[in-house]
XYZ file of C-alpha atoms in Angstrom:
776
model
C 19.424 34.816 -5.021
C 21.171 33.190 -7.957
C 24.540 31.955 -6.701
C 24.713 30.129 -3.425
C 26.880 27.770 -1.435
C 25.301 24.815 0.317
C 26.206 24.537 3.944
C 27.753 21.195 4.911
C 25.221 18.690 6.105
C 25.287 14.948 6.586
C 24.049 12.528 3.967
C 21.683 11.065 6.515
C 20.058 14.448 6.985
C 19.667 14.874 3.246
C 18.034 11.467 2.952
C 15.416 12.562 5.422
C 14.864 15.819 3.565
C 15.733 15.321 -0.080
C 13.551 18.319 -0.995
C 15.980 20.741 0.653
C 18.989 19.520 -1.311
C 17.163 19.244 -4.591
C 15.828 22.766 -4.259
C 19.243 23.996 -5.267
C 19.400 21.634 -8.243
C 22.431 19.888 -6.816
C 21.514 16.224 -7.054
C 23.221 15.655 -10.381
C 26.447 17.132 -9.043
C 26.566 14.984 -5.938
C 26.861 11.630 -7.720
C 25.031 8.381 -7.297
C 25.351 8.168 -3.514
C 23.507 11.420 -2.895
C 20.926 10.527 -5.551
C 20.148 7.415 -3.543
C 19.901 9.457 -0.347
C 17.842 12.179 -1.995
C 15.220 9.898 -3.563
C 13.512 6.690 -2.528
C 15.449 4.681 -5.177
C 17.527 2.771 -2.627
C 17.988 -0.347 -4.736
C 20.016 1.160 -7.572
C 23.200 -0.794 -8.304
C 26.047 1.691 -7.965
C 29.276 2.150 -6.046
C 29.291 5.008 -3.513
C 31.446 8.066 -4.110
C 33.239 10.364 -1.697
C 31.384 13.692 -1.582
C 32.942 17.034 -0.608
C 29.852 19.005 0.315
C 31.847 21.871 1.836
C 33.211 22.905 -1.581
C 30.040 22.428 -3.649
C 28.977 25.635 -5.409
C 25.559 26.060 -7.005
C 25.636 28.237 -10.117
C 22.838 29.894 -12.070
C 19.879 28.442 -10.179
C 17.008 30.246 -8.539
C 16.210 29.331 -4.988
C 12.541 28.601 -5.586
C 13.092 25.977 -8.307
C 10.983 22.785 -8.257
C 13.149 20.226 -6.394
C 11.840 17.226 -8.356
C 12.830 18.258 -11.882
C 15.875 17.146 -13.835
C 18.647 19.734 -13.490
C 18.771 21.820 -16.661
C 15.430 20.451 -17.927
C 12.641 22.304 -16.063
C 9.822 20.517 -17.953
C 11.104 17.045 -17.063
C 10.309 15.684 -13.611
C 13.050 13.357 -12.398
C 11.261 11.759 -9.468
C 7.817 11.546 -7.947
C 7.306 13.294 -4.641
C 5.485 10.196 -3.340
C 8.137 8.259 -1.352
C 6.379 5.019 -2.290
C 7.465 5.534 -5.904
C 10.904 4.114 -5.209
C 12.383 4.475 -8.699
C 12.984 7.573 -10.801
C 10.042 8.238 -13.111
C 12.029 6.977 -16.112
C 12.243 3.598 -14.341
C 8.712 3.490 -12.898
C 6.545 0.898 -14.723
C 3.432 3.067 -15.001
C 2.139 6.017 -17.003
C 2.640 9.080 -14.822
C 2.273 12.494 -16.429
C 3.912 15.289 -14.454
C 3.235 19.002 -14.961
C 6.063 20.955 -13.377
C 5.960 24.383 -11.779
C 7.727 25.911 -14.806
C 5.113 24.495 -17.162
C 2.246 25.802 -15.045
C 3.743 29.288 -14.867
C 4.658 29.553 -18.529
C 1.296 28.211 -19.679
C -0.405 30.903 -17.598
C -2.787 28.380 -16.015
C -3.830 28.755 -12.384
C -6.847 26.636 -11.378
C -6.230 22.878 -11.216
C -9.236 22.235 -13.478
C -7.731 24.513 -16.120
C -4.356 22.745 -15.888
C -5.767 19.224 -16.085
C -8.114 20.026 -18.975
C -5.008 20.476 -21.159
C -3.637 17.006 -20.420
C -4.091 13.978 -22.716
C -6.283 11.310 -21.175
C -8.096 13.782 -18.904
C -11.470 15.389 -19.569
C -13.741 17.575 -17.457
C -17.149 16.665 -16.092
C -19.987 19.055 -15.341
C -21.764 19.685 -12.120
C -25.355 18.487 -12.274
C -28.457 18.385 -10.142
C -27.105 15.023 -8.982
C -23.484 16.207 -8.724
C -22.137 19.210 -6.879
C -20.476 21.932 -8.921
C -16.723 22.183 -8.438
C -13.584 20.524 -9.796
C -14.542 17.247 -11.469
C -12.121 15.175 -13.552
C -12.357 12.084 -15.726
C -9.183 10.027 -16.365
C -9.180 7.499 -19.199
C -12.956 7.602 -19.219
C -13.428 6.953 -15.488
C -14.645 9.346 -12.802
C -11.825 10.738 -10.631
C -13.520 13.562 -8.743
C -12.830 11.800 -5.423
C -9.333 10.671 -6.453
C -7.520 13.962 -5.892
C -4.614 13.976 -3.440
C -2.332 16.618 -1.959
C 1.136 15.408 -0.980
C -0.081 11.813 -1.093
C -3.114 12.302 1.178
C -6.659 12.342 -0.191
C -8.159 15.828 -0.681
C -11.893 15.143 -0.547
C -14.842 17.314 -1.418
C -16.098 19.167 -4.480
C -14.072 22.366 -4.209
C -12.056 24.744 -6.360
C -8.311 24.038 -6.369
C -5.504 26.504 -7.128
C -1.838 26.184 -8.170
C -0.201 29.056 -6.251
C 1.480 26.717 -3.729
C 2.178 23.790 -6.085
C 5.612 22.455 -7.120
C 4.228 19.881 -9.556
C 1.106 17.902 -10.387
C 1.370 14.144 -10.876
C -1.314 12.305 -12.852
C -1.162 8.541 -12.495
C -3.161 6.791 -15.199
C -4.666 3.350 -14.781
C -6.072 1.715 -11.617
C -4.041 2.943 -8.658
C -5.827 1.548 -5.617
C -2.701 0.000 -4.042
C -1.400 3.527 -3.584
C -4.635 5.522 -3.448
C -7.142 3.239 -1.723
C -10.768 2.895 -2.767
C -11.691 4.269 -6.176
C -8.839 5.400 -8.453
C -10.247 3.341 -11.332
C -8.952 5.586 -14.104
C -6.072 6.954 -12.056
C -5.375 9.661 -9.498
C -4.164 13.258 -9.291
C -1.528 14.219 -6.711
C -0.659 17.906 -6.194
C 2.755 18.423 -4.584
C 3.038 21.558 -2.475
C 5.980 23.877 -1.810
C 7.817 23.168 1.433
C 10.130 25.126 3.687
C 13.888 24.738 3.090
C 16.807 25.100 5.478
C 19.224 25.885 2.634
C 18.917 29.684 2.547
C 16.545 32.646 2.537
C 14.716 33.624 -0.621
C 11.693 35.622 -1.701
C 9.737 35.843 -4.919
C 6.947 38.228 -5.876
C 4.734 37.862 -8.964
C 2.364 40.661 -10.001
C 0.042 40.169 -12.955
C -2.414 42.409 -14.772
C -4.473 41.521 -17.796
C -7.510 41.969 -19.943
C -10.989 41.454 -18.507
C -9.941 43.170 -15.274
C -7.453 40.475 -14.320
C -5.294 41.188 -11.265
C -3.143 38.520 -9.637
C -0.429 38.696 -7.014
C 1.560 35.948 -5.312
C 4.366 35.956 -2.749
C 6.690 33.020 -2.067
C 9.176 33.608 0.736
C 11.407 31.316 2.785
C 13.074 32.324 6.087
C 15.794 30.485 7.978
C 15.020 30.628 11.675
C 18.215 28.726 12.478
C 20.525 26.213 10.835
C 17.890 23.542 11.488
C 14.583 25.389 11.190
C 12.801 27.332 8.460
C 9.386 28.624 7.526
C 7.941 29.281 4.059
C 4.878 31.306 3.133
C 2.971 31.364 -0.148
C 0.258 34.032 -0.428
C -2.278 34.655 -3.206
C -4.846 37.182 -4.299
C -6.493 37.002 -7.718
C -9.550 38.571 -9.327
C -10.711 38.431 -12.928
C -13.807 38.659 -15.074
C -14.593 35.638 -17.223
C -13.521 36.820 -20.701
C -16.492 38.020 -22.712
C -19.018 36.757 -20.137
C -19.643 39.738 -17.837
C -20.928 39.674 -15.057
C -19.276 36.269 -14.454
C -16.015 36.526 -12.504
C -13.545 34.584 -10.356
C -11.884 35.692 -7.134
C -9.269 33.785 -5.101
C -7.307 34.437 -1.945
C -5.135 31.915 -0.227
C -2.223 31.203 2.096
C 0.056 28.189 2.467
C 2.438 28.229 5.448
C 5.054 25.491 5.770
C 7.559 24.946 8.572
C 10.373 22.436 8.990
C 12.545 21.508 11.971
C 15.602 19.239 11.777
C 15.667 17.786 15.288
C 18.736 15.626 14.633
C 20.516 13.929 11.780
C 17.860 11.222 11.919
C 14.632 13.123 12.688
C 12.815 15.950 10.934
C 9.363 17.459 11.520
C 7.230 19.532 9.175
C 3.946 21.343 9.748
C 1.791 22.913 7.012
C -1.324 25.054 6.977
C -3.314 25.712 3.806
C -6.252 28.026 3.181
C -8.076 28.916 -0.018
C -11.247 30.884 -0.614
C -12.617 30.773 -4.148
C -15.523 33.136 -4.688
C -16.988 32.933 -8.197
C -19.969 34.280 -10.040
C -20.126 31.288 -12.391
C -20.944 31.161 -16.077
C -22.341 27.849 -17.329
C -21.681 28.859 -20.913
C -24.362 27.725 -23.309
C -26.442 24.705 -24.203
C -26.452 22.205 -27.042
C -29.521 21.168 -28.997
C -30.513 17.540 -29.399
C -29.364 15.496 -32.363
C -31.787 14.784 -35.177
C -31.836 12.447 -38.144
C -30.252 15.277 -40.138
C -27.199 15.659 -37.901
C -25.816 16.479 -34.490
C -27.244 19.340 -32.499
C -25.105 22.450 -32.308
C -24.025 24.667 -29.413
C -25.528 28.156 -29.292
C -22.284 30.064 -29.922
C -23.747 33.571 -29.679
C -25.800 33.143 -26.527
C -25.268 36.190 -24.266
C -24.047 35.787 -20.711
C -27.029 34.854 -18.539
C -25.444 34.712 -15.065
C -27.858 36.194 -12.547
C -27.034 38.814 -9.923
C -27.523 36.390 -7.060
C -25.434 33.554 -8.542
C -22.369 32.310 -6.666
C -19.988 29.390 -6.384
C -17.939 29.643 -3.205
C -15.388 27.185 -1.819
C -13.433 27.439 1.417
C -10.656 24.988 2.295
C -8.595 24.807 5.507
C -6.149 21.990 6.207
C -3.378 21.322 8.711
C -0.801 18.639 7.927
C 1.977 17.356 10.171
C 4.744 14.964 9.157
C 7.647 13.239 10.856
C 10.570 11.811 8.893
C 12.831 9.351 10.711
C 15.927 7.672 9.281
C 17.686 5.829 12.108
C 20.220 4.299 9.712
C 20.993 4.240 6.014
C 18.536 2.205 3.980
C 15.589 2.543 6.358
C 13.213 5.416 6.939
C 9.793 6.104 8.372
C 7.371 8.754 7.142
C 4.258 9.424 9.172
C 1.721 12.022 7.950
C -1.409 13.340 9.650
C -3.944 15.764 8.187
C -7.109 17.370 9.451
C -9.168 19.428 7.051
C -12.466 21.183 6.619
C -13.990 22.513 3.434
C -17.277 23.951 2.270
C -18.775 24.385 -1.152
C -22.005 26.217 -1.948
C -23.513 27.350 -5.215
C -26.540 28.792 -6.931
C -25.986 28.849 -10.688
C -28.043 29.484 -13.810
C -28.250 27.055 -16.684
C -29.635 27.528 -20.185
C -31.858 25.114 -22.069
C -34.442 24.907 -24.776
C -38.052 25.893 -24.094
C -41.105 24.189 -25.556
C -39.752 24.965 -29.011
C -36.096 24.344 -29.810
C -35.180 27.927 -30.613
C -36.240 29.419 -27.277
C -33.483 29.790 -24.657
C -34.868 29.390 -21.152
C -33.037 29.768 -17.830
C -32.957 27.205 -15.009
C -31.697 26.916 -11.424
C -28.957 24.643 -10.053
C -28.048 24.804 -6.385
C -26.667 22.976 -3.374
C -24.128 23.088 -0.579
C -21.843 20.693 1.256
C -19.582 20.797 4.292
C -16.674 18.367 4.581
C -14.647 17.287 7.575
C -11.844 14.751 7.240
C -8.976 13.226 9.173
C -6.253 10.944 7.851
C -3.088 9.386 9.216
C -0.693 7.570 6.903
C 2.335 5.545 8.017
C 5.085 4.320 5.685
C 8.195 2.317 6.526
C 10.632 2.040 3.608
C 13.555 -0.340 3.785
C 16.336 -1.256 1.364
C 18.110 -4.567 1.872
C 19.578 -7.536 0.038
C 18.626 -11.189 0.133
C 21.488 -12.947 -1.544
C 21.899 -11.337 -4.968
C 18.451 -9.700 -4.876
C 18.146 -6.030 -3.936
C 14.801 -5.136 -2.330
C 13.018 -1.881 -1.608
C 10.166 -2.872 0.686
C 7.334 -0.581 1.752
C 4.966 -1.475 4.569
C 2.261 1.012 5.390
C -1.066 1.706 7.011
C -3.669 4.435 6.756
C -6.675 5.467 8.779
C -9.160 7.985 7.416
C -12.473 9.395 8.571
C -14.394 11.443 6.009
C -17.769 13.084 6.699
C -19.843 15.156 4.278
C -23.062 17.026 5.038
C -25.082 17.967 1.945
C -27.917 20.455 1.739
C -29.923 22.720 -0.541
C -31.013 26.330 -0.899
C -34.567 27.622 -1.179
C -34.835 29.880 -4.221
C -37.687 32.277 -4.868
C -37.700 33.844 -8.331
C -39.714 37.038 -8.050
C -39.123 38.283 -11.606
C -41.948 38.270 -14.150
C -42.146 35.100 -16.256
C -42.217 35.625 -20.009
C -42.511 32.185 -21.641
C -43.521 28.564 -21.193
C -40.991 25.801 -20.599
C -41.293 22.028 -20.371
C -40.016 19.702 -17.667
C -40.729 16.408 -15.951
C -43.926 17.766 -14.514
C -45.157 19.109 -17.872
C -45.158 22.726 -18.997
C -44.914 25.710 -16.671
C -44.201 29.458 -16.778
C -40.535 30.223 -17.270
C -37.870 32.806 -17.922
C -36.630 33.094 -21.502
C -34.118 35.402 -23.137
C -35.024 34.649 -26.778
C -38.209 34.090 -28.725
C -39.033 31.145 -30.948
C -36.951 32.641 -33.781
C -33.865 33.070 -31.590
C -34.203 36.839 -31.220
C -33.431 38.445 -27.869
C -36.564 39.422 -25.987
C -34.666 40.824 -22.970
C -32.102 43.614 -23.172
C -28.571 42.281 -22.461
C -28.133 44.521 -19.408
C -31.455 43.307 -17.990
C -30.727 39.575 -18.355
C -28.758 39.404 -15.109
C -31.786 40.512 -13.056
C -34.432 38.616 -15.035
C -35.169 36.001 -12.365
C -35.083 38.361 -9.368
C -33.658 35.685 -7.095
C -34.076 35.477 -3.342
C -31.907 32.773 -1.804
C -32.151 31.117 1.616
C -29.964 28.283 2.832
C -31.971 25.277 3.999
C -30.915 22.454 6.280
C -29.117 19.301 5.285
C -30.744 16.538 3.282
C -28.043 13.881 3.703
C -25.056 13.062 5.878
C -22.464 10.770 4.281
C -19.576 9.266 6.229
C -16.871 6.717 5.429
C -14.074 5.598 7.707
C -11.399 3.248 6.412
C -8.517 1.321 7.920
C -5.947 0.253 5.356
C -2.799 -1.864 5.279
C -0.473 -2.347 2.343
C 2.863 -3.846 1.401
C 4.882 -3.312 -1.780
C 8.256 -4.628 -2.884
C 10.514 -3.705 -5.784
C 13.187 -6.321 -6.450
C 16.230 -5.743 -8.643
C 17.120 -9.255 -9.760
C 19.939 -8.100 -12.020
C 20.985 -4.636 -13.247
C 18.637 -5.172 -16.228
C 15.708 -7.057 -14.668
C 13.299 -5.855 -11.959
C 9.953 -7.018 -10.658
C 7.501 -5.210 -8.428
C 4.239 -5.971 -6.720
C 1.969 -4.925 -3.915
C -1.269 -5.653 -2.136
C -3.646 -3.422 -0.170
C -6.529 -4.096 2.200
C -9.142 -1.370 2.835
C -11.720 -2.091 5.538
C -14.493 0.496 5.118
C -17.396 1.502 7.318
C -20.054 3.426 5.345
C -23.131 5.268 6.561
C -25.619 7.501 4.765
C -28.491 9.294 6.487
C -31.040 10.911 4.185
C -34.356 12.557 4.962
C -36.108 9.294 4.228
C -33.759 6.408 4.994
C -30.540 5.458 6.768
C -28.061 3.091 5.119
C -24.992 1.281 6.441
C -22.531 -1.136 4.910
C -19.125 -2.576 5.682
C -16.840 -3.678 2.878
C -13.383 -5.204 2.743
C -11.580 -4.290 -0.454
C -8.517 -6.178 -1.682
C -6.414 -4.663 -4.445
C -3.020 -5.323 -5.909
C -0.520 -4.550 -8.616
C 2.384 -6.383 -10.224
C 4.890 -5.631 -12.918
C 8.139 -6.534 -14.594
C 10.678 -4.246 -16.234
C 13.620 -5.069 -18.473
C 16.460 -2.767 -19.487
C 17.943 -3.998 -22.790
C 20.282 -0.984 -22.660
C 21.172 1.285 -19.748
C 18.764 4.113 -20.566
C 15.815 2.134 -21.970
C 13.170 0.254 -20.009
C 10.478 -2.102 -21.297
C 7.727 -2.965 -18.842
C 4.432 -4.766 -18.353
C 2.101 -4.106 -15.434
C -1.224 -5.200 -13.985
C -3.378 -3.452 -11.395
C -6.823 -3.434 -9.823
C -9.178 -0.969 -8.160
C -12.489 -1.218 -6.296
C -15.039 1.221 -4.952
C -17.938 0.862 -2.570
C -21.617 1.412 -3.282
C -22.350 5.097 -2.693
C -18.702 6.078 -3.007
C -19.354 9.645 -4.198
C -20.089 11.862 -1.235
C -22.154 14.582 -2.946
C -24.908 12.349 -4.321
C -26.890 10.846 -1.437
C -28.976 7.983 -2.809
C -28.919 9.121 -6.461
C -27.954 5.754 -7.881
C -26.046 5.904 -11.148
C -24.415 9.232 -10.417
C -22.198 7.525 -7.833
C -24.730 7.760 -5.003
C -25.950 4.857 -2.924
C -27.939 2.215 -4.862
C -30.723 0.225 -3.248
C -32.295 -2.870 -4.774
C -36.070 -2.161 -4.718
C -36.844 -5.882 -4.733
C -34.569 -6.591 -1.780
C -33.637 -3.330 0.015
C -31.216 -5.191 2.285
C -28.952 -5.949 -0.675
C -26.301 -3.321 -1.347
C -24.453 -5.188 -4.084
C -20.792 -5.926 -4.662
C -18.172 -3.192 -4.955
C -17.414 -1.985 -8.459
C -14.095 -3.409 -9.616
C -11.629 -2.766 -12.406
C -8.583 -4.486 -13.825
C -5.934 -2.913 -16.018
C -3.089 -4.190 -18.145
C -0.373 -1.933 -19.524
C 2.814 -2.508 -21.487
C 5.221 0.245 -22.366
C 8.615 1.705 -23.061
C 10.554 4.510 -21.381
C 13.787 5.785 -22.894
C 15.961 8.396 -21.180
C 18.121 10.287 -23.685
C 20.574 13.208 -23.860
C 22.127 12.787 -20.406
C 18.703 12.085 -18.878
C 17.282 15.408 -20.040
C 14.830 13.935 -22.556
C 12.350 11.128 -21.909
C 10.399 9.228 -24.555
C 7.449 7.091 -23.417
C 4.959 4.788 -25.108
C 2.267 2.607 -23.560
C -0.631 0.409 -24.633
C -3.325 -0.213 -22.049
C -6.718 -1.732 -21.362
C -8.964 -1.182 -18.339
C -12.087 -3.268 -17.780
C -14.585 -2.160 -15.154
C -17.167 -4.664 -13.880
C -20.104 -4.774 -11.475
C -21.000 -1.175 -12.313
C -24.002 0.320 -10.520
C -26.483 1.334 -13.216
C -29.738 3.229 -13.511
C -33.144 1.765 -14.160
C -36.019 3.064 -16.249
C -36.734 6.142 -14.127
C -33.090 7.318 -14.225
C -32.715 7.359 -10.459
C -33.311 3.813 -9.203
C -32.624 0.265 -10.297
C -34.934 -2.619 -11.121
C -34.168 -5.684 -9.068
C -30.447 -5.685 -9.859
C -27.464 -3.584 -8.887
C -24.147 -4.663 -10.430
C -25.300 -4.794 -14.034
C -22.731 -2.784 -15.990
C -19.394 -3.556 -17.582
C -17.189 -1.247 -19.650
C -13.803 -1.356 -21.349
C -11.331 1.375 -22.287
C -8.264 0.554 -24.353
C -5.722 2.701 -26.107
C -2.193 3.853 -26.754
C -0.406 6.834 -25.221
C 2.791 8.416 -26.559
C 4.832 11.144 -24.932
C 8.099 13.058 -24.961
C 9.310 15.515 -22.341
C 12.506 17.412 -21.684
C 15.171 19.201 -23.683
C 14.892 18.441 -27.396
C 17.933 20.637 -28.126
C 20.035 22.976 -25.996
C 17.492 25.724 -26.663
C 14.245 23.839 -27.342
C 12.326 22.041 -24.600
C 8.801 20.842 -24.168
C 6.276 18.180 -23.327
C 4.140 16.485 -25.984
C 1.524 13.836 -25.292
C -0.945 12.011 -27.526
C -3.515 9.413 -26.522
C -5.841 7.451 -28.800
C -8.500 5.472 -26.965
C -11.615 3.436 -27.537
C -14.382 3.060 -24.945
C -17.194 0.560 -25.113
C -20.063 -0.581 -22.912
C -19.832 -4.383 -22.775
C -22.814 -5.154 -20.516
C -25.758 -3.080 -19.321
C -29.185 -3.344 -17.754
C -30.355 -1.642 -20.961
C -29.334 -3.809 -23.965
C -29.414 -0.727 -26.190
C -26.387 0.634 -24.307
C -24.126 -2.254 -25.298
C -21.578 -1.099 -27.855
C -21.923 2.614 -27.058
C -19.051 4.823 -25.943
C -18.734 6.307 -22.464
C -20.027 9.756 -21.605
C -17.615 12.697 -21.465
C -15.008 10.603 -23.283
C -12.750 11.952 -26.041
C -11.245 9.235 -28.232
C -8.273 11.335 -29.345
C -6.460 13.880 -27.224
C -3.163 15.687 -27.709
C -1.218 18.410 -25.931
C 2.076 20.061 -26.824
C 3.820 22.661 -24.672
C 6.970 23.995 -26.342
C 9.564 26.482 -25.073
C 12.416 28.038 -27.069
C 15.283 29.911 -25.395
C 16.167 32.396 -28.133
C 18.835 34.234 -26.122
C 20.104 34.107 -22.559
C 17.458 36.665 -21.623
C 14.545 35.916 -23.983
C 12.347 32.831 -24.309
C 8.994 32.173 -25.924
C 6.642 29.251 -26.397
C 3.140 27.926 -26.898
C 0.710 25.304 -25.658
C -1.639 23.582 -28.098
C -4.492 21.341 -26.920
C -6.763 19.124 -29.013
C -9.756 17.096 -27.820
C -11.975 15.108 -30.143
C -15.760 15.162 -29.844
C -17.420 13.924 -26.649
C -21.008 12.952 -25.884
C -23.003 13.830 -22.777
C -24.487 11.258 -20.439
C -24.447 9.833 -16.928
C -21.056 9.468 -15.253
C -19.275 6.151 -15.846
C -21.959 4.942 -18.243
C -23.015 5.025 -21.874
C -23.420 8.379 -23.543
C -27.060 9.253 -24.212
C -28.148 7.861 -27.578
C -31.062 8.967 -29.753
C -32.436 5.766 -31.270
C -34.761 7.653 -33.606
C -31.989 9.863 -34.975
C -29.471 7.007 -34.961
C -26.759 9.075 -33.267
C -25.634 10.274 -29.845
C -28.060 12.738 -28.301
C -25.799 15.601 -27.209
C -22.379 16.172 -28.715
C -19.577 18.373 -27.404
C -17.709 19.309 -30.602
C -13.984 18.677 -30.988
C -11.737 21.651 -30.409
C -8.171 22.891 -30.720
C -6.864 25.806 -28.665
C -3.464 27.510 -28.724
C -1.964 29.580 -25.894
C 1.313 31.516 -26.179
C 3.855 33.180 -23.918
C 7.041 35.239 -24.115
C 9.329 36.123 -21.225
C 12.363 38.323 -20.746
C 14.934 38.277 -17.956
C 16.027 41.847 -17.253
C 18.689 40.865 -14.729
C 19.237 38.229 -12.047
C 16.443 39.707 -9.926
C 13.696 40.809 -12.339
C 11.862 39.232 -15.264
C 8.621 39.721 -17.147
C 6.229 37.413 -18.997
C 3.345 37.938 -21.416
C 0.680 35.229 -21.741
C -2.104 35.079 -24.296
C -4.703 32.355 -23.708
C -6.816 31.145 -26.645
C -4.794 33.102 -29.198
C -7.326 32.442 -31.976
C -10.305 33.425 -29.775
C -11.976 30.121 -30.627
C -15.433 29.195 -29.369
C -14.908 25.850 -27.687
C -16.656 23.728 -25.072
C -15.242 21.324 -22.502
C -18.221 19.347 -21.131
C -22.010 19.048 -21.348
C -24.769 18.102 -18.940
C -26.537 14.834 -19.791
C -29.593 16.627 -21.249
C -27.610 19.388 -22.953
C -29.140 21.888 -20.527
C -25.786 23.546 -20.070
C -22.499 23.353 -21.896
C -19.263 24.560 -20.288
C -17.672 27.201 -22.497
C -13.906 27.560 -22.603
C -12.492 31.004 -21.891
C -12.272 33.462 -24.740
C -8.982 35.204 -25.533
C -7.200 36.716 -22.542
C -3.845 38.500 -22.264
C -1.773 38.903 -19.097
C 1.484 40.655 -18.217
C 3.339 39.292 -15.176
C 6.369 40.894 -13.504
C 8.522 38.710 -11.259
C 11.081 39.743 -8.660
C 13.480 37.284 -6.975
C 15.521 38.272 -3.954
């Protein structure tokens, strides 16, 4: 439906549900008063206007548009969906990168890991024997695999995440613990989901078919049950082979059901259910040889697919979320959110590595499972008021969460005939190889997948990890004058941690204090200069999938004094920047310089899994500059371009040889450009280009492995540049089509490496997709 009339509704009702109004793209037309009601920016200095809602007509908008974007600029997010971000993004003193629904669709990306890997400042980490396989992100050099949120509530567990029900993805960079709680050292990721609207009925169907047996279908439909109630359903099915890596494939099916009920002008309820099953036969790509005095080791580009018949990576996620929005009077509202969720993640995967001689490619097992159960309740009271000439937006909130993870393993029996000798920690042993010492295949390609002859049995659990936390926070944004604002906040997290392993039980209680503060100045109406400071802390054993594997994020025990659990890791960040809104707020230019210092880091000792009489021995620093533009460059040209140049350094370590080294899985230079050109009213085309400089493998949050003999880092992930392209045509107001080509140049590129080079994630080869869309 392309032309619609909004039904009259009170401003108070819209303030409670700004999503519904913004869905029609009407905020710009309603003037400053409705903008204040539709977003949390209560403290803006503006005179109210009389609004005639009964005569408002919405032209040339689709009903399913992202409600948070700037009208007429679909790549530019206007506001954050987090109500605690009380200013528009152009006036928020922090680096927040937003990927809108239009960008996700036009880029042809679907999994969250695929979307985030294209963003500057974000890299991907591998699963390891100490880390579960699944979505794992690194922001500004710091682990963020537990700092993923959905609609402002933590989404724990190592799972696969999809974009079919997402309106936009918000990446906050820099310590964010006042908002996010424990962790969030490098930042946090917040996925904003599609919600039911009481504006009008609409339906959208997307059907895609592509190379490598790709089939994908989604349905997005919204029904009005009454003037005050609606339900929205998003459904997904997708199946595809991994390009060029048969038999590896990916299958997804999911459902997101959202309901809303406007009880009165002051009260609204919403209830959401989300399910996703991701069933993959994973491909771990390749492996990289060790560096020598003559140069860096190289990836094996031509290694055939070695996924075994019994391999799998399966994630199941089920969550139920309820919210109540109350606005008893203008300038004050309450948002209370409750979520219960369960997820599971299990995998048996095959890695590649060198045998006793460097040219031999041998296969190895990686396996594990986890089951997650979590509950969270978050309360926010947001009030706008004046004290004399000062305009305040005060947030007072609390959060209770209970998060339990059971980890276990699989028993694997390889009944296939061994054909080589491989080395390991226990010495040499018979193994399974696919090449000889000269690099020639010794197994026929079609026979590789059954080489190991796997028999898999799920064993019991080997650890139970649980953390409950009670949190309180307060934040205030004060407009001193129309050109000067200050903001600050403080958060208390009282945590209760327990870990039961097969050998030991551990408990600890920690009280974490974090805060942020900032100042912003507007020398002209559309430009803001700001400076900000923030902190973050995390408890010992904060990563749920690692048990007592110290150094990976698992629980660290001092062998000299086992009763000592150490201090929490802590980080402090400083950032100064500029944001400049141009062209009637349809184009935003940003620039920021930053530095994050992380102290009291839990490090490894000589045996790589324990420590030697000390716990908080590490200190690192990441500093850099980030530049970005987003929005409409001309009437026809729009896009988002981001560049970050960073430097990471280990400042202190239990191993003096680590001092001065860079961090693992850290790319100094990263850039992304997504450009869209509207050639005619019906036809548009564009491209996404991504560049990441070289990275070096190593333990999470620590120095990259360094070869002292060779005088260089041990395992290098080469730099890469990848270009994707799309073209779309609008046949009429109901039907359109889009062609996407990923990795246009069919480049061999790699996104992350295991600390020993034993496997190296390979980016997808070229893939083409045709998608037909119907809107009704």
